[in-house]
Amino acid sequence: MRIDKYLWCVRYFKTRSLATAACKKGHIKVNGDSVKPSREVFPTDTIEVRKDQINYKLTVNDIPPNRVGAKLVDIYRIDTTPKEAFDAQELLKFSKDYYRKKGTGRPTKKDRRDIDDFYDENE
């Protein structure tokens, strides 16, 4: 089975065209090599998927006949993604909460109070 179709079947991508685009951008690696969307996948292959700033690592158990339900995905792959990858994503979410876009104007009264509280805690 093609790598783009496999990633779509095991629900890593919502559409097959998104999986194909990720392959073309070099976000998909099989056994350490960047691959084209037409690369065949076999059981025991190790796949690395870069999606949403997380490097997912999975091992192919079996090839699904077609797209499978979310509960059945674990039959066809083993997810070996380290926990640290998800922790880094959580930190990224917290950093985005306090970011103000350039040109949005003066801080609101609530923003100013939050900034003052932040400086008071550090002193």
mmCIF file of C-alpha atoms in Angstrom:
data_model
loop_
_atom_site.group_PDB
_atom_site.id
_atom_site.type_symbol
_atom_site.label_atom_id
_atom_site.label_comp_id
_atom_site.label_asym_id
_atom_site.label_seq_id
_atom_site.Cartn_x
_atom_site.Cartn_y
_atom_site.Cartn_z
ATOM 1 C CA MET A 1 0.000 0.000 0.000
ATOM 2 C CA ARG A 2 1.195 3.525 -0.767
ATOM 3 C CA ILE A 3 2.450 5.608 2.178
ATOM 4 C CA ASP A 4 -0.041 8.428 1.586
ATOM 5 C CA LYS A 5 -2.936 5.986 1.474
ATOM 6 C CA TYR A 6 -1.676 4.183 4.597
ATOM 7 C CA LEU A 7 -1.444 7.417 6.617
ATOM 8 C CA TRP A 8 -4.954 8.327 5.503
ATOM 9 C CA CYS A 9 -6.263 4.834 6.369
ATOM 10 C CA VAL A 10 -4.846 4.938 9.913
ATOM 11 C CA ARG A 11 -6.242 8.454 10.401
ATOM 12 C CA TYR A 12 -3.091 10.544 10.641
ATOM 13 C CA PHE A 13 -4.475 12.809 7.909
ATOM 14 C CA LYS A 14 -8.058 13.821 7.219
ATOM 15 C CA THR A 15 -7.719 13.543 3.448
ATOM 16 C CA ARG A 16 -5.403 11.645 1.192
ATOM 17 C CA SER A 17 -4.357 14.842 -0.578
ATOM 18 C CA LEU A 18 -3.102 16.246 2.759
ATOM 19 C CA ALA A 19 -1.036 13.088 3.235
ATOM 20 C CA THR A 20 0.351 13.449 -0.296
ATOM 21 C CA ALA A 21 1.264 17.090 0.322
ATOM 22 C CA ALA A 22 3.067 16.158 3.558
ATOM 23 C CA CYS A 23 5.109 13.566 1.662
ATOM 24 C CA LYS A 24 6.048 16.093 -1.013
ATOM 25 C CA LYS A 25 7.172 18.583 1.644
ATOM 26 C CA GLY A 26 9.435 15.971 3.245
ATOM 27 C CA HIS A 27 7.459 15.608 6.478
ATOM 28 C CA ILE A 28 7.205 11.824 6.116
ATOM 29 C CA LYS A 29 10.153 9.457 6.605
ATOM 30 C CA VAL A 30 10.147 5.684 6.292
ATOM 31 C CA ASN A 31 13.073 3.903 7.943
ATOM 32 C CA GLY A 32 14.896 7.256 8.174
ATOM 33 C CA ASP A 33 14.518 8.267 4.508
ATOM 34 C CA SER A 34 12.264 11.016 3.126
ATOM 35 C CA VAL A 35 9.818 9.406 0.752
ATOM 36 C CA LYS A 36 7.534 10.177 -2.163
ATOM 37 C CA PRO A 37 3.779 9.586 -1.789
ATOM 38 C CA SER A 38 3.990 6.470 -3.982
ATOM 39 C CA ARG A 39 6.441 4.646 -1.658
ATOM 40 C CA GLU A 40 5.135 1.203 -0.684
ATOM 41 C CA VAL A 41 4.727 0.436 3.017
ATOM 42 C CA PHE A 42 5.310 -3.016 4.483
ATOM 43 C CA PRO A 43 4.808 -4.484 7.978
ATOM 44 C CA THR A 44 7.676 -3.697 10.411
ATOM 45 C CA ASP A 45 8.468 -0.396 8.614
ATOM 46 C CA THR A 46 9.151 2.559 10.908
ATOM 47 C CA ILE A 47 7.393 5.775 9.893
ATOM 48 C CA GLU A 48 8.134 9.264 11.198
ATOM 49 C CA VAL A 49 5.415 11.883 10.606
ATOM 50 C CA ARG A 50 5.961 15.605 11.277
ATOM 51 C CA LYS A 51 2.532 17.106 11.948
ATOM 52 C CA ASP A 52 1.548 20.137 14.059
ATOM 53 C CA GLN A 53 5.165 20.544 15.220
ATOM 54 C CA ILE A 54 5.189 17.021 16.688
ATOM 55 C CA ASN A 55 7.297 14.172 15.323
ATOM 56 C CA TYR A 56 5.043 11.124 15.523
ATOM 57 C CA LYS A 57 6.825 7.768 15.351
ATOM 58 C CA LEU A 58 4.953 4.621 14.466
ATOM 59 C CA THR A 59 5.631 1.057 13.448
ATOM 60 C CA VAL A 60 3.489 -0.695 10.850
ATOM 61 C CA ASN A 61 1.852 -3.890 12.174
ATOM 62 C CA ASP A 62 -0.371 -4.730 9.230
ATOM 63 C CA ILE A 63 -1.824 -3.134 6.113
ATOM 64 C CA PRO A 64 -5.516 -2.144 6.431
ATOM 65 C CA PRO A 65 -7.865 -3.053 3.559
ATOM 66 C CA ASN A 66 -9.342 0.483 3.608
ATOM 67 C CA ARG A 67 -9.836 3.430 6.005
ATOM 68 C CA VAL A 68 -10.524 2.074 9.472
ATOM 69 C CA GLY A 69 -12.456 3.410 12.450
ATOM 70 C CA ALA A 70 -10.624 5.221 15.223
ATOM 71 C CA LYS A 71 -11.036 2.278 17.617
ATOM 72 C CA LEU A 72 -9.412 -0.151 15.163
ATOM 73 C CA VAL A 73 -6.325 1.935 14.323
ATOM 74 C CA ASP A 74 -4.158 0.242 16.971
ATOM 75 C CA ILE A 75 -4.457 -3.077 15.121
ATOM 76 C CA TYR A 76 -2.510 -1.670 12.191
ATOM 77 C CA ARG A 77 0.175 0.427 13.899
ATOM 78 C CA ILE A 78 2.153 0.850 17.123
ATOM 79 C CA ASP A 79 2.608 4.460 18.246
ATOM 80 C CA THR A 80 6.114 4.947 19.723
ATOM 81 C CA THR A 81 6.019 8.742 19.936
ATOM 82 C CA PRO A 82 7.986 9.926 23.002
ATOM 83 C CA LYS A 83 6.018 11.790 25.679
ATOM 84 C CA GLU A 84 8.450 14.746 25.503
ATOM 85 C CA ALA A 85 7.097 15.631 22.045
ATOM 86 C CA PHE A 86 3.641 16.266 23.481
ATOM 87 C CA ASP A 87 5.057 18.203 26.461
ATOM 88 C CA ALA A 88 6.774 20.607 24.074
ATOM 89 C CA GLN A 89 3.430 21.132 22.308
ATOM 90 C CA GLU A 90 1.793 22.077 25.628
ATOM 91 C CA LEU A 91 4.501 24.676 26.303
ATOM 92 C CA LEU A 92 3.946 26.108 22.845
ATOM 93 C CA LYS A 93 0.229 26.527 23.569
ATOM 94 C CA PHE A 94 0.975 28.473 26.757
ATOM 95 C CA SER A 95 3.386 30.793 24.970
ATOM 96 C CA LYS A 96 0.765 31.625 22.333
ATOM 97 C CA ASP A 97 -1.811 32.672 24.951
ATOM 98 C CA TYR A 98 0.175 35.742 26.010
ATOM 99 C CA TYR A 99 1.317 36.853 22.577
ATOM 100 C CA ARG A 100 -0.194 40.049 21.187
ATOM 101 C CA LYS A 101 -0.086 40.634 17.477
ATOM 102 C CA LYS A 102 1.798 43.687 16.322
ATOM 103 C CA GLY A 103 -0.483 46.575 15.505
ATOM 104 C CA THR A 104 -3.456 45.517 17.640
ATOM 105 C CA GLY A 105 -3.293 48.751 19.591
ATOM 106 C CA ARG A 106 -2.721 49.596 23.206
ATOM 107 C CA PRO A 107 -3.095 46.922 25.871
ATOM 108 C CA THR A 108 -6.524 46.752 27.467
ATOM 109 C CA LYS A 109 -6.990 47.386 31.169
ATOM 110 C CA LYS A 110 -7.012 43.621 31.802
ATOM 111 C CA ASP A 111 -3.810 43.171 29.752
ATOM 112 C CA ARG A 112 -2.119 45.952 31.716
ATOM 113 C CA ARG A 113 -3.122 44.366 35.042
ATOM 114 C CA ASP A 114 -1.802 40.993 33.885
ATOM 115 C CA ILE A 115 1.498 42.598 32.880
ATOM 116 C CA ASP A 116 1.755 44.409 36.221
ATOM 117 C CA ASP A 117 1.026 41.189 38.119
ATOM 118 C CA PHE A 118 3.692 39.399 36.111
ATOM 119 C CA TYR A 119 6.330 42.011 36.967
ATOM 120 C CA ASP A 120 5.282 42.072 40.615
ATOM 121 C CA GLU A 121 5.806 38.304 40.898
ATOM 122 C CA ASN A 122 9.307 38.490 39.410
ATOM 123 C CA GLU A 123 10.537 41.225 41.758
#
